[in-house]
Short mmCIF file of C-alpha atoms in Angstrom, two decimals:
data_model
loop_
_atom_site.label_atom_id
_atom_site.label_comp_id
_atom_site.label_asym_id
_atom_site.label_seq_id
_atom_site.Cartn_x
_atom_site.Cartn_y
_atom_site.Cartn_z
CA MET A 7 -80.18 -57.55 -157.71
CA ALA A 8 -82.52 -58.44 -160.57
CA LEU A 9 -83.10 -55.61 -163.01
CA ASP A 10 -85.05 -56.19 -166.22
CA SER A 11 -83.84 -52.90 -167.75
CA PRO A 12 -80.28 -52.32 -166.47
CA SER A 13 -79.34 -50.18 -169.46
CA ASN A 14 -81.77 -47.52 -168.22
CA SER A 15 -80.41 -47.36 -164.69
CA HIS A 16 -78.13 -44.82 -163.06
CA ASP A 17 -74.96 -45.77 -161.23
CA ALA A 18 -75.90 -48.99 -159.44
CA SER A 19 -73.51 -48.10 -156.59
CA SER A 20 -75.64 -45.10 -155.60
CA PRO A 21 -76.24 -45.18 -151.82
CA LYS A 22 -79.82 -43.96 -152.26
CA ARG A 23 -81.66 -46.79 -153.95
CA ALA A 24 -85.41 -47.27 -153.72
CA GLN A 25 -87.85 -49.94 -154.84
CA VAL A 26 -91.48 -49.21 -155.69
CA VAL A 27 -93.95 -52.10 -155.92
CA GLY A 28 -96.99 -51.15 -157.98
CA THR A 29 -96.63 -48.46 -160.64
CA GLY A 30 -100.12 -47.03 -160.92
CA LEU A 31 -101.10 -43.44 -160.18
CA ILE A 32 -99.83 -43.41 -156.57
CA GLY A 33 -96.88 -45.75 -157.05
CA GLY A 34 -95.80 -43.87 -160.16
CA SER A 35 -96.06 -40.56 -158.31
CA VAL A 36 -94.05 -41.93 -155.38
CA ALA A 37 -91.39 -43.16 -157.78
CA ALA A 38 -91.26 -39.80 -159.54
CA ALA A 39 -91.04 -37.97 -156.19
CA LEU A 40 -88.21 -40.24 -155.06
CA ARG A 41 -86.29 -39.63 -158.30
CA LYS A 42 -86.83 -35.88 -157.87
CA SER A 43 -85.34 -36.22 -154.37
CA GLY A 44 -82.21 -37.89 -155.74
CA TRP A 45 -83.03 -41.58 -155.40
CA HIS A 46 -82.28 -44.28 -157.95
CA VAL A 47 -85.68 -45.94 -158.34
CA THR A 48 -86.51 -49.44 -159.54
CA GLY A 49 -90.12 -50.46 -159.99
CA ARG A 50 -92.18 -53.52 -160.69
CA ASP A 51 -95.84 -54.15 -161.27
CA GLU A 52 -98.08 -57.19 -161.55
CA VAL A 53 -98.79 -55.92 -165.07
CA VAL A 54 -95.33 -55.60 -166.61
CA ALA A 55 -96.57 -53.12 -169.22
CA HIS A 56 -97.47 -50.69 -166.43
CA ALA A 57 -93.92 -50.71 -165.11
CA GLN A 58 -92.53 -50.31 -168.62
CA ARG A 59 -94.80 -47.31 -169.12
CA ALA A 60 -93.54 -45.81 -165.84
CA LEU A 61 -90.00 -46.23 -167.18
CA GLU A 62 -90.91 -44.53 -170.47
CA LEU A 63 -92.44 -41.60 -168.57
CA GLY A 64 -89.29 -41.12 -166.49
CA CYS A 65 -90.83 -42.22 -163.18
CA LEU A 66 -88.34 -45.09 -162.90
CA ASP A 67 -84.66 -45.67 -163.55
CA ALA A 68 -85.15 -49.39 -164.08
CA VAL A 69 -87.81 -52.10 -164.15
CA GLY A 70 -87.47 -55.14 -161.93
CA THR A 71 -86.55 -55.81 -158.31
CA ASP A 72 -83.58 -54.15 -156.62
CA THR A 73 -82.91 -56.38 -153.62
CA GLU A 74 -80.24 -53.96 -152.40
CA ALA A 75 -82.67 -51.01 -152.19
CA SER A 76 -82.73 -49.34 -148.78
CA PHE A 77 -86.23 -47.83 -149.12
CA TRP A 78 -89.24 -49.79 -150.35
CA VAL A 79 -92.73 -48.47 -151.05
CA VAL A 80 -95.59 -50.91 -151.67
CA ALA A 81 -98.37 -49.19 -153.63
CA VAL A 82 -100.82 -51.93 -154.57
CA PRO A 83 -104.57 -52.42 -154.03
CA THR A 84 -105.71 -53.15 -150.49
CA ALA A 85 -106.51 -56.80 -151.19
CA ARG A 86 -102.87 -57.52 -152.17
CA LEU A 87 -101.21 -55.22 -149.67
CA THR A 88 -100.25 -57.63 -146.88
CA ALA A 89 -98.85 -60.24 -149.26
CA GLU A 90 -96.76 -57.67 -151.15
CA VAL A 91 -95.41 -56.09 -147.95
CA LYS A 92 -94.30 -59.50 -146.70
CA ARG A 93 -92.75 -60.22 -150.09
CA ALA A 94 -90.86 -56.90 -150.00
CA LEU A 95 -89.51 -57.64 -146.53
CA ALA A 96 -88.44 -61.12 -147.63
CA HIS A 97 -86.71 -59.90 -150.80
CA SER A 98 -84.86 -56.98 -149.22
CA ALA A 99 -81.21 -57.88 -148.69
CA ALA A 100 -80.16 -54.55 -147.16
CA ALA A 101 -79.95 -54.97 -143.38
CA ALA A 102 -81.24 -51.45 -142.69
CA ALA A 103 -83.85 -51.43 -145.44
CA VAL A 104 -87.17 -49.78 -144.62
CA VAL A 105 -90.51 -50.86 -146.08
CA THR A 106 -93.63 -48.70 -146.11
CA ASP A 107 -96.90 -48.79 -148.03
CA THR A 108 -99.60 -46.46 -149.35
CA GLY A 109 -102.76 -48.37 -148.40
CA SER A 110 -105.89 -46.45 -147.40
CA VAL A 111 -106.69 -48.83 -144.51
CA LYS A 112 -104.02 -49.54 -141.92
CA THR A 113 -105.30 -51.85 -139.18
CA ALA A 114 -105.36 -55.08 -141.19
CA VAL A 115 -101.86 -54.83 -142.64
CA SER A 116 -100.44 -53.56 -139.33
CA GLU A 117 -101.83 -56.56 -137.47
CA SER A 118 -100.68 -58.98 -140.18
CA VAL A 119 -97.06 -57.83 -140.45
CA SER A 120 -94.78 -57.67 -137.42
CA ASP A 121 -91.34 -56.56 -138.57
CA PRO A 122 -89.14 -53.77 -137.19
CA ARG A 123 -88.42 -52.57 -140.74
CA PHE A 124 -92.09 -52.02 -141.64
CA VAL A 125 -93.73 -48.61 -141.24
CA PRO A 126 -97.37 -48.64 -142.43
CA GLY A 127 -98.31 -45.43 -144.24
CA HIS A 128 -101.03 -43.62 -146.19
CA PRO A 129 -100.63 -40.51 -148.36
CA MET A 130 -103.78 -38.38 -148.31
CA ALA A 131 -103.38 -37.40 -151.95
CA GLY A 132 -104.62 -38.50 -155.33
CA SER A 133 -106.14 -37.47 -158.62
CA GLU A 134 -109.12 -38.20 -160.82
CA GLN A 135 -106.63 -39.46 -163.39
CA GLU A 136 -105.98 -43.18 -163.57
CA GLY A 137 -102.76 -45.10 -164.02
CA VAL A 138 -99.17 -44.02 -164.23
CA ASP A 139 -99.91 -41.56 -167.04
CA GLY A 140 -101.40 -39.34 -164.33
CA ALA A 141 -98.31 -39.62 -162.09
CA ASN A 142 -97.00 -36.36 -160.67
CA PRO A 143 -93.79 -35.97 -158.60
CA ASP A 144 -95.36 -33.01 -156.78
CA MET A 145 -98.57 -34.85 -155.84
CA PHE A 146 -97.54 -35.11 -152.18
CA ALA A 147 -96.25 -31.57 -151.68
CA GLY A 148 -98.41 -30.01 -148.99
CA ALA A 149 -100.42 -33.21 -148.55
CA VAL A 150 -100.73 -35.13 -145.29
CA TRP A 151 -98.90 -38.46 -145.25
CA THR A 152 -99.89 -40.56 -142.24
CA LEU A 153 -97.53 -43.11 -140.68
CA THR A 154 -98.95 -45.72 -138.31
CA PRO A 155 -96.03 -47.52 -136.63
CA THR A 156 -96.79 -50.70 -134.70
CA ASP A 157 -95.23 -51.97 -131.49
CA ALA A 158 -92.72 -53.84 -133.65
CA THR A 159 -91.64 -50.83 -135.74
CA ASP A 160 -88.02 -49.77 -135.22
CA ASP A 161 -87.36 -46.08 -134.44
CA HIS A 162 -84.74 -45.94 -137.20
CA ALA A 163 -87.29 -47.14 -139.75
CA LEU A 164 -89.87 -44.60 -138.58
CA ARG A 165 -87.39 -41.74 -138.65
CA THR A 166 -86.20 -42.73 -142.12
CA CYS A 167 -89.78 -42.67 -143.43
CA GLN A 168 -90.48 -39.34 -141.81
CA ARG A 169 -87.45 -37.73 -143.41
CA VAL A 170 -87.91 -39.23 -146.87
CA LEU A 171 -91.55 -38.19 -147.00
CA ALA A 172 -90.86 -34.73 -145.60
CA ALA A 173 -88.45 -34.27 -148.52
CA PHE A 174 -91.48 -34.69 -150.80
CA GLY A 175 -93.01 -31.67 -149.07
CA SER A 176 -95.48 -33.89 -147.22
CA ASP A 177 -96.96 -33.03 -143.83
CA VAL A 178 -96.04 -36.25 -142.00
CA VAL A 179 -98.45 -37.21 -139.19
CA THR A 180 -98.00 -40.20 -136.88
CA MET A 181 -100.81 -42.11 -135.16
CA THR A 182 -101.98 -45.62 -134.38
CA PRO A 183 -103.44 -47.75 -137.19
CA GLN A 184 -106.82 -47.98 -135.45
CA ARG A 185 -107.07 -44.24 -134.98
CA HIS A 186 -106.10 -43.66 -138.61
CA ASP A 187 -108.87 -45.92 -139.88
CA ALA A 188 -111.47 -44.24 -137.67
CA LEU A 189 -110.44 -40.77 -138.85
CA VAL A 190 -110.14 -41.50 -142.58
CA ALA A 191 -113.64 -42.96 -142.46
CA VAL A 192 -114.78 -39.40 -141.60
CA VAL A 193 -112.58 -37.37 -143.94
CA SER A 194 -112.11 -39.73 -146.90
CA HIS A 195 -114.17 -42.90 -147.09
CA VAL A 196 -117.62 -41.58 -146.17
CA PRO A 197 -117.15 -38.37 -148.22
CA HIS A 198 -116.50 -40.55 -151.25
CA LEU A 199 -119.63 -42.61 -150.61
CA THR A 200 -121.60 -39.40 -150.01
CA ALA A 201 -120.41 -37.90 -153.29
CA ALA A 202 -121.26 -41.15 -155.07
CA SER A 203 -124.74 -41.16 -153.52
CA LEU A 204 -125.41 -37.56 -154.56
CA MET A 205 -124.19 -38.29 -158.07
CA CYS A 206 -126.45 -41.35 -158.31
CA LEU A 207 -129.38 -39.33 -156.98
CA ALA A 208 -128.88 -36.70 -159.67
CA ASP A 209 -128.36 -39.34 -162.34
CA ASP A 210 -131.59 -41.13 -161.37
CA ARG A 211 -133.56 -37.87 -161.36
CA ALA A 212 -132.10 -36.97 -164.75
CA LEU A 213 -133.83 -40.00 -166.25
CA ASP A 214 -137.14 -38.18 -165.74
CA ASP A 215 -135.85 -34.62 -166.15
CA ALA A 216 -133.14 -34.48 -168.80
CA PRO A 217 -131.96 -30.86 -168.18
CA LEU A 218 -131.05 -31.64 -164.53
CA LEU A 219 -127.41 -32.52 -165.09
CA ARG A 220 -127.01 -29.47 -167.35
CA LEU A 221 -127.82 -27.36 -164.28
CA ALA A 222 -125.00 -28.92 -162.26
CA ALA A 223 -122.91 -25.83 -161.60
CA GLY A 224 -119.61 -25.35 -159.77
CA GLY A 225 -120.83 -26.21 -156.28
CA PHE A 226 -122.31 -29.55 -157.26
CA ARG A 227 -119.33 -30.41 -159.43
CA ASP A 228 -116.88 -29.55 -156.64
CA MET A 229 -118.83 -31.57 -154.08
CA THR A 230 -119.08 -34.67 -156.28
CA ARG A 231 -115.62 -34.46 -157.89
CA ILE A 232 -114.26 -37.43 -155.91
CA ALA A 233 -117.07 -39.65 -157.22
CA ALA A 234 -115.04 -39.83 -160.44
CA GLY A 235 -112.48 -42.06 -158.68
CA HIS A 236 -112.00 -45.62 -159.91
CA PRO A 237 -114.72 -47.84 -158.33
CA GLY A 238 -112.46 -50.89 -158.02
CA ILE A 239 -110.27 -49.62 -155.19
CA TRP A 240 -113.29 -48.70 -153.06
CA LEU A 241 -114.60 -52.25 -152.91
CA ASP A 242 -111.58 -53.37 -150.90
CA ILE A 243 -111.41 -50.17 -148.83
CA CYS A 244 -115.04 -50.48 -147.75
CA GLY A 245 -114.53 -54.13 -146.94
CA GLU A 246 -111.38 -53.58 -144.85
CA ASN A 247 -112.71 -50.52 -142.99
CA ARG A 248 -116.33 -51.62 -142.84
CA ASP A 249 -116.99 -51.05 -139.13
CA ALA A 250 -115.59 -47.51 -139.04
CA ILE A 251 -117.37 -46.54 -142.26
CA VAL A 252 -120.73 -47.89 -141.08
CA SER A 253 -120.35 -46.00 -137.78
CA VAL A 254 -119.69 -42.71 -139.58
CA LEU A 255 -122.53 -43.34 -142.05
CA ASP A 256 -124.85 -43.75 -139.06
CA GLU A 257 -123.63 -40.41 -137.64
CA LEU A 258 -124.10 -38.75 -141.03
CA ALA A 259 -127.62 -40.14 -141.32
CA GLU A 260 -128.43 -38.63 -137.90
CA ARG A 261 -127.00 -35.27 -138.99
CA LEU A 262 -129.01 -35.27 -142.19
CA ALA A 263 -132.14 -36.18 -140.24
CA GLN A 264 -131.51 -33.20 -137.95
CA VAL A 265 -131.02 -30.87 -140.91
CA ARG A 266 -134.18 -32.26 -142.51
CA ASP A 267 -136.15 -31.44 -139.36
CA VAL A 268 -134.68 -27.94 -139.19
CA VAL A 269 -135.68 -27.27 -142.80
CA ALA A 270 -139.08 -28.97 -142.50
CA THR A 271 -140.03 -26.87 -139.46
CA ALA A 272 -138.67 -23.63 -140.94
CA ASP A 273 -136.32 -23.31 -137.95
CA ARG A 274 -134.25 -20.37 -139.19
CA ASP A 275 -132.15 -20.10 -136.03
CA GLY A 276 -131.36 -23.81 -136.09
CA LEU A 277 -130.43 -23.68 -139.77
CA ARG A 278 -128.25 -20.63 -139.19
CA ASP A 279 -126.44 -22.47 -136.39
CA VAL A 280 -125.70 -25.45 -138.67
CA LEU A 281 -124.48 -23.32 -141.55
CA THR A 282 -122.42 -21.05 -139.28
CA GLN A 283 -120.68 -24.01 -137.62
CA ALA A 284 -119.96 -25.55 -141.03
CA ARG A 285 -118.62 -22.29 -142.42
CA ARG A 286 -116.37 -21.70 -139.41
CA ALA A 287 -115.00 -25.25 -139.50
CA ARG A 288 -114.37 -25.10 -143.25
CA THR A 289 -112.63 -21.73 -142.98
CA ASN A 290 -110.38 -23.02 -140.20
CA LEU A 291 -109.13 -26.12 -142.00
CA PRO A 292 -105.35 -26.31 -141.41
CA SER A 293 -102.99 -24.76 -143.93
CA ARG A 294 -99.26 -25.30 -144.36
CA TYR A 295 -96.61 -22.81 -143.26
CA VAL A 296 -93.86 -21.98 -145.74
CA ARG A 297 -91.55 -19.34 -144.21
CA PRO A 298 -88.62 -20.36 -141.97
CA GLN A 299 -89.32 -17.54 -139.52
CA GLU A 300 -92.63 -19.25 -138.76
CA LEU A 301 -90.80 -22.34 -137.48
CA LEU A 302 -89.11 -23.28 -134.23
CA GLU A 303 -86.80 -26.13 -133.28
CA VAL A 304 -87.97 -28.24 -130.31
CA ARG A 305 -85.28 -30.41 -128.75
CA VAL A 306 -86.40 -33.32 -126.58
CA PRO A 307 -83.90 -35.48 -124.64
CA ILE A 308 -84.97 -39.12 -125.00
CA PRO A 309 -83.66 -42.40 -123.57
CA ASP A 310 -82.30 -45.02 -125.92
CA ARG A 311 -85.49 -47.03 -125.74
CA LYS A 312 -87.70 -48.40 -128.50
CA GLY A 313 -90.82 -46.45 -129.37
CA GLN A 314 -89.70 -43.00 -128.17
CA ILE A 315 -89.91 -41.33 -131.58
CA ALA A 316 -93.31 -42.85 -132.26
CA ALA A 317 -94.61 -41.74 -128.85
CA ILE A 318 -93.49 -38.13 -129.31
CA THR A 319 -94.69 -37.77 -132.89
CA MET A 320 -98.04 -39.30 -131.93
CA LEU A 321 -98.23 -36.74 -129.13
CA ALA A 322 -97.64 -34.02 -131.75
CA ALA A 323 -100.57 -35.37 -133.76
CA ASP A 324 -102.75 -35.41 -130.63
CA CYS A 325 -101.91 -31.72 -130.11
CA ASP A 326 -102.62 -30.93 -133.78
CA VAL A 327 -98.98 -29.91 -134.23
CA ASN A 328 -97.35 -30.27 -137.65
CA VAL A 329 -93.80 -31.64 -137.62
CA ALA A 330 -91.94 -30.07 -140.54
CA ASP A 331 -88.68 -31.96 -139.99
CA ILE A 332 -87.22 -34.47 -137.57
CA GLU A 333 -83.81 -35.86 -136.67
CA VAL A 334 -82.02 -37.53 -133.77
CA ALA A 335 -78.78 -36.17 -132.32
CA HIS A 336 -77.07 -39.10 -130.62
CA SER A 337 -74.96 -38.60 -127.53
CA PRO A 338 -71.41 -39.94 -127.90
CA GLU A 339 -71.64 -41.16 -124.32
CA GLY A 340 -74.45 -42.56 -122.26
CA SER A 341 -77.80 -43.95 -123.34
CA GLU A 342 -79.60 -40.74 -124.26
CA GLY A 343 -80.04 -38.75 -127.43
CA VAL A 344 -81.94 -35.64 -128.45
CA LEU A 345 -84.95 -35.77 -130.74
CA VAL A 346 -85.05 -32.57 -132.78
CA LEU A 347 -88.41 -31.56 -134.25
CA VAL A 348 -89.20 -28.46 -136.31
CA VAL A 349 -92.71 -27.13 -135.67
CA ALA A 350 -94.69 -23.96 -136.29
CA ARG A 351 -94.08 -21.22 -133.71
CA THR A 352 -97.80 -20.79 -133.25
CA GLU A 353 -98.12 -24.44 -132.25
CA ALA A 354 -94.97 -24.76 -130.15
CA GLN A 355 -96.36 -23.77 -126.74
CA ARG A 356 -99.10 -26.38 -126.63
CA PHE A 357 -96.62 -29.01 -127.82
CA LEU A 358 -94.13 -28.01 -125.11
CA ALA A 359 -96.87 -28.18 -122.48
CA ALA A 360 -97.94 -31.63 -123.65
CA LEU A 361 -94.33 -32.87 -123.63
CA ALA A 362 -93.80 -31.55 -120.10
CA GLY A 363 -97.02 -33.23 -119.03
CA GLN A 364 -95.61 -36.55 -120.22
CA GLY A 365 -92.41 -36.09 -118.23
CA TYR A 366 -90.15 -34.85 -121.03
CA HIS A 367 -87.86 -31.82 -120.64
CA PRO A 368 -87.91 -30.01 -124.00
CA THR A 369 -86.05 -26.86 -124.98
CA THR A 370 -86.44 -24.63 -128.03
CA ARG A 371 -84.08 -22.96 -130.43
CA ASP A 372 -84.54 -20.59 -133.35
CA LEU A 373 -83.69 -22.01 -136.75
CA ALA A 374 -80.22 -20.89 -137.81
#
């Protein structure tokens, strides 16, 4: 183990040791969340001063590389992601070590790295702040954290990620890398470009009408808030997810053209339909459950075969079912175990029906 600041570390024999690669806003927040969850966290960054600052702020226990860490998180820009994931896998000496990442685009890295210990991931969280000074251990509480296991991903690695991230308070969702990239183009990438376009439109108009930006009230500020994000990261994101983004931009252009026609022709009924649909959809955005009585334990017997946990958690995502916790109860005899998932009571029936439709035989149990 190579630690540049051993005097700042906790007991090096701690069984819960994590390594964070990249100590910016997200990496620093991950490190802080891990420490809050009881992990001893070592971090490194391409810019050593950034890692030292993370140490000063209490996000890290030590600066350097802990080759014995059992949980690795790679939080670097998209352009460096694949190389750093491969480096993490190569440097990890722990046989059961798990490596995940925080990249916003998943297909490229998933196709480039085939290792049972690697679980591609993406936290849907962030801040307008930049760098580790904006790090927050609670950034991921209540936020969706997507995992996109590949055919090579080991079930143990996936389950480990799910449990570690759930301890942050994250809503862990599992899906394929390709599906992830198509969906985040709709809910993240194109919204950012839309906000940037609106902000540029207002800025250009303000050149001829100085008071314009002074009139930007709460609605405009809320809608364009994400345009304040650092431009650098979006260059790589738009390059890696180009096809999905262009497809969604085309759909958005069609929608705007339809709205333009509705407004131009004074079609009040058509406009009301658009606004009503938008209001209903916005009002019905999912919210997290917080009370134990709202949860139910679903127990699914599974064969000892690779990919079972990924298949079932992807099915949960298909059914729009949140998995609040997950574990595997192994049978002392035979080749079967029981996958135990905690889900919302209101979502349990459709999940049970979907499981039965796939040939599983689930049962339920109230939380003790």
